CSV table of C-alpha atoms in Angstrom, one decimal:
chain,number,residue,atom,x,y,z
A,1284,MET,CA,97.8,34.2,-56.0
A,1285,LYS,CA,94.1,33.8,-55.7
A,1286,ARG,CA,93.9,37.2,-54.0
A,1287,HIS,CA,95.9,38.9,-56.7
A,1288,GLN,CA,93.7,37.5,-59.5
A,1289,ALA,CA,90.7,38.7,-57.6
A,1290,LEU,CA,92.2,42.1,-57.3
A,1291,GLY,CA,92.8,42.2,-61.1
A,1292,TRP,CA,89.2,41.3,-61.8
A,1293,LEU,CA,87.9,43.7,-59.2
A,1294,GLY,CA,90.1,46.5,-60.6
A,1295,LEU,CA,88.5,46.0,-64.0
A,1296,LEU,CA,85.0,45.9,-62.5
A,1297,VAL,CA,85.6,49.1,-60.7
A,1298,ALA,CA,87.2,50.8,-63.7
A,1299,ILE,CA,83.9,50.0,-65.5
A,1300,ALA,CA,81.4,50.5,-62.7
A,1301,ALA,CA,82.9,53.4,-60.8
A,1302,PRO,CA,82.2,56.1,-63.4
A,1303,VAL,CA,78.7,54.8,-64.0
A,1304,THR,CA,78.0,54.7,-60.2
A,1305,TRP,CA,79.6,58.1,-59.7
A,1306,TRP,CA,77.5,59.7,-62.4
A,1307,GLY,CA,74.2,58.2,-61.1
A,1308,ARG,CA,75.0,59.3,-57.6
A,1309,GLN,CA,75.8,62.8,-58.7
A,1310,GLN,CA,72.4,63.0,-60.5
A,1311,LEU,CA,70.7,61.9,-57.3
A,1312,GLN,CA,72.8,64.1,-54.9
A,1313,THR,CA,72.4,67.5,-56.5
A,1314,GLU,CA,70.9,68.9,-53.3
A,1315,PHE,CA,72.4,66.4,-50.9
A,1316,LEU,CA,73.1,67.6,-47.4
A,1317,PRO,CA,74.3,64.5,-45.6
A,1318,THR,CA,74.1,63.7,-41.9
A,1319,ALA,CA,76.5,61.4,-40.2
A,1320,SER,CA,74.4,58.4,-41.3
A,1321,GLN,CA,74.4,59.4,-45.0
A,1322,VAL,CA,77.5,58.8,-47.0
A,1323,PRO,CA,78.2,59.8,-50.6
A,1324,ALA,CA,80.4,57.2,-52.3
A,1325,LEU,CA,82.3,59.6,-54.5
A,1326,ALA,CA,82.3,63.4,-54.7
A,1327,PRO,CA,82.9,65.3,-57.9
A,1328,PRO,CA,86.4,66.7,-58.3
A,1329,PRO,CA,86.5,70.5,-58.5
A,1330,SER,CA,87.5,71.9,-61.8
A,1331,THR,CA,89.7,74.6,-60.3
A,1332,ALA,CA,92.4,72.3,-59.1
A,1333,PRO,CA,95.6,71.9,-61.2
A,1334,GLN,CA,95.3,68.4,-62.6
A,1335,THR,CA,98.1,66.2,-64.0
A,1336,ALA,CA,97.2,65.0,-67.4
A,1337,VAL,CA,95.3,61.7,-67.4
A,1338,GLY,CA,97.6,58.8,-66.7
A,1339,GLN,CA,100.6,61.2,-66.1
A,1340,LEU,CA,101.1,60.9,-62.3
A,1341,THR,CA,104.7,61.2,-61.2
A,1342,ASP,CA,106.3,58.9,-58.7
A,1343,ALA,CA,106.1,61.8,-56.2
A,1344,ASP,CA,102.3,62.1,-56.8
A,1345,ALA,CA,101.9,58.3,-56.2
A,1346,ALA,CA,103.9,58.5,-53.0
A,1347,ALA,CA,102.0,61.5,-51.8
A,1348,ILE,CA,98.6,59.9,-52.5
A,1349,ALA,CA,99.6,56.7,-50.6
A,1350,THR,CA,101.0,58.9,-47.7
A,1351,VAL,CA,97.7,60.9,-47.4
A,1352,ILE,CA,95.6,57.7,-47.3
A,1353,GLN,CA,98.0,56.1,-44.7
A,1354,GLN,CA,98.0,59.2,-42.6
A,1355,GLN,CA,94.2,59.3,-42.5
A,1356,MET,CA,94.1,55.6,-41.5
A,1357,ASP,CA,96.6,56.4,-38.8
A,1358,ALA,CA,94.4,59.3,-37.6
A,1359,PHE,CA,91.4,56.9,-37.5
A,1360,GLN,CA,93.5,54.5,-35.3
A,1361,ALA,CA,94.3,57.3,-32.9
A,1362,ASP,CA,90.7,58.5,-32.9
A,1363,ASP,CA,92.0,61.9,-34.0
A,1364,ALA,CA,88.9,63.3,-35.8
A,1365,GLU,CA,90.4,66.7,-36.7
A,1366,LEU,CA,93.5,65.1,-38.3
A,1367,ALA,CA,91.5,62.5,-40.2
A,1368,PHE,CA,89.1,65.2,-41.4
A,1369,SER,CA,92.0,67.3,-42.6
A,1370,PHE,CA,92.9,64.7,-45.3
A,1371,ALA,CA,89.4,64.9,-46.8
A,1372,SER,CA,88.8,67.0,-49.9
A,1373,PRO,CA,87.1,70.4,-49.5
A,1374,THR,CA,83.9,68.9,-51.0
A,1375,ILE,CA,83.8,66.1,-48.4
A,1376,GLN,CA,84.5,68.6,-45.6
A,1377,ALA,CA,81.7,70.8,-46.8
A,1378,GLN,CA,79.3,67.8,-46.9
A,1379,PHE,CA,80.1,66.7,-43.4
A,1380,GLN,CA,80.7,70.2,-41.9
A,1381,SER,CA,82.6,69.0,-38.9
A,1382,ALA,CA,85.3,66.5,-38.0
A,1383,ASP,CA,82.9,64.9,-35.4
A,1384,GLN,CA,80.2,64.3,-38.0
A,1385,PHE,CA,82.8,62.9,-40.4
A,1386,MET,CA,84.3,60.6,-37.8
A,1387,ALA,CA,80.8,59.3,-36.7
A,1388,MET,CA,80.1,58.4,-40.4
A,1389,VAL,CA,83.5,56.6,-40.7
A,1390,ARG,CA,82.9,54.6,-37.5
A,1391,SER,CA,79.4,53.5,-38.5
A,1392,ARG,CA,79.9,52.9,-42.2
A,1393,TYR,CA,83.7,52.3,-42.8
A,1394,ALA,CA,84.8,50.0,-39.9
A,1395,THR,CA,87.1,48.3,-42.4
A,1396,VAL,CA,89.3,51.4,-42.9
A,1397,TYR,CA,88.6,52.7,-39.4
A,1398,ARG,CA,90.1,49.7,-37.6
A,1399,PRO,CA,92.0,47.6,-40.2
A,1400,GLN,CA,94.0,44.6,-39.2
A,1401,ALA,CA,96.1,44.7,-42.4
A,1402,VAL,CA,96.6,47.2,-45.2
A,1403,ASP,CA,98.2,46.6,-48.7
A,1404,PHE,CA,98.3,49.4,-51.3
A,1405,GLY,CA,97.4,48.2,-54.7
A,1406,ALA,CA,97.2,49.9,-58.1
A,1407,LEU,CA,96.8,53.6,-58.7
A,1408,GLU,CA,94.7,54.0,-61.8
A,1409,TRP,CA,92.7,56.7,-63.6
A,1410,VAL,CA,88.9,56.4,-63.4
A,1411,ASP,CA,86.7,59.2,-64.8
A,1412,ASP,CA,89.7,61.6,-65.2
A,1413,SER,CA,90.7,61.2,-61.5
A,1414,PRO,CA,93.4,59.0,-59.9
A,1415,VAL,CA,91.9,56.2,-57.8
A,1416,GLN,CA,94.1,54.3,-55.3
A,1417,ALA,CA,93.1,50.7,-54.6
A,1418,VAL,CA,93.9,49.6,-51.0
A,1419,VAL,CA,93.3,46.0,-49.9
A,1420,VAL,CA,92.3,46.0,-46.3
A,1421,MET,CA,91.4,43.4,-43.8
A,1422,GLY,CA,88.6,44.7,-41.5
A,1423,PRO,CA,88.2,44.1,-37.8
A,1424,ALA,CA,86.2,40.9,-38.3
A,1425,GLY,CA,88.7,39.4,-40.7
A,1426,GLU,CA,86.9,40.4,-43.9
A,1427,TRP,CA,88.9,41.4,-46.9
A,1428,MET,CA,87.8,44.5,-48.9
A,1429,THR,CA,89.3,46.7,-51.5
A,1430,ALA,CA,88.9,50.4,-50.6
A,1431,TYR,CA,89.0,52.6,-53.7
A,1432,TYR,CA,90.0,56.1,-52.9
A,1433,PRO,CA,89.4,58.8,-55.6
A,1434,MET,CA,91.9,61.5,-55.1
A,1435,GLU,CA,91.8,65.2,-55.7
A,1436,GLN,CA,94.7,67.5,-56.3
A,1437,GLN,CA,94.4,70.9,-54.6
A,1438,THR,CA,95.5,74.3,-56.0
A,1439,ASP,CA,98.7,74.0,-53.8
A,1440,SER,CA,99.4,70.6,-55.5
A,1441,THR,CA,98.7,68.6,-52.4
A,1442,TRP,CA,96.4,65.6,-52.6
A,1443,ARG,CA,93.2,65.0,-50.6
A,1444,ILE,CA,90.8,62.1,-50.4
A,1445,ALA,CA,87.6,62.7,-52.4
A,1446,GLY,CA,85.7,59.6,-51.2
A,1447,CYS,CA,86.0,55.9,-50.5
A,1448,VAL,CA,84.2,52.9,-52.1
A,1449,LEU,CA,84.5,49.5,-50.3
A,1450,VAL,CA,84.2,46.4,-52.4
A,1451,PRO,CA,84.2,43.0,-50.7
A,1452,LEU,CA,86.7,40.4,-51.9
A,1453,PRO,CA,84.5,37.3,-52.2
A,1454,GLY,CA,85.5,34.2,-50.3
A,1455,GLU,CA,88.4,36.1,-48.6
A,1456,THR,CA,88.1,36.0,-44.8
A,1457,ILE,CA,90.2,34.6,-42.0
């Protein structure tokens, strides 16, 4: 019960903080060319993709979003850089330029989603006109985090991951 209450409060916090954080980072990253050690928290969604109206995701969209995230996590587990990279949005792919650079960044900065011990999909909500999937993850050291995945719908109606923001769950470790 304590974890679910914390998730509710964290969801509210992220719903407020994520757009502000995203906007500030976009202002700082206008000429950002990352290396494997530099990670943008969120990338702007392209305006050319067909978007479902805000708050109007279908059950099929929600299932497809969860599947894409799970498939990327499975690719991380298998150390399949090419497959993991294929689930990233075109913007993320352009920023990292190669599957190897992307995977090096994930290994160094996102161990929680790279080698999770447990994964629990939470709420799918709209933040800044984009769907964001919350995923509660126990990292390799037993720390609980919520991974917030902003999602981007492509012109072919498939979904891609447009970033990941990790938020620790205070007091939650095993």
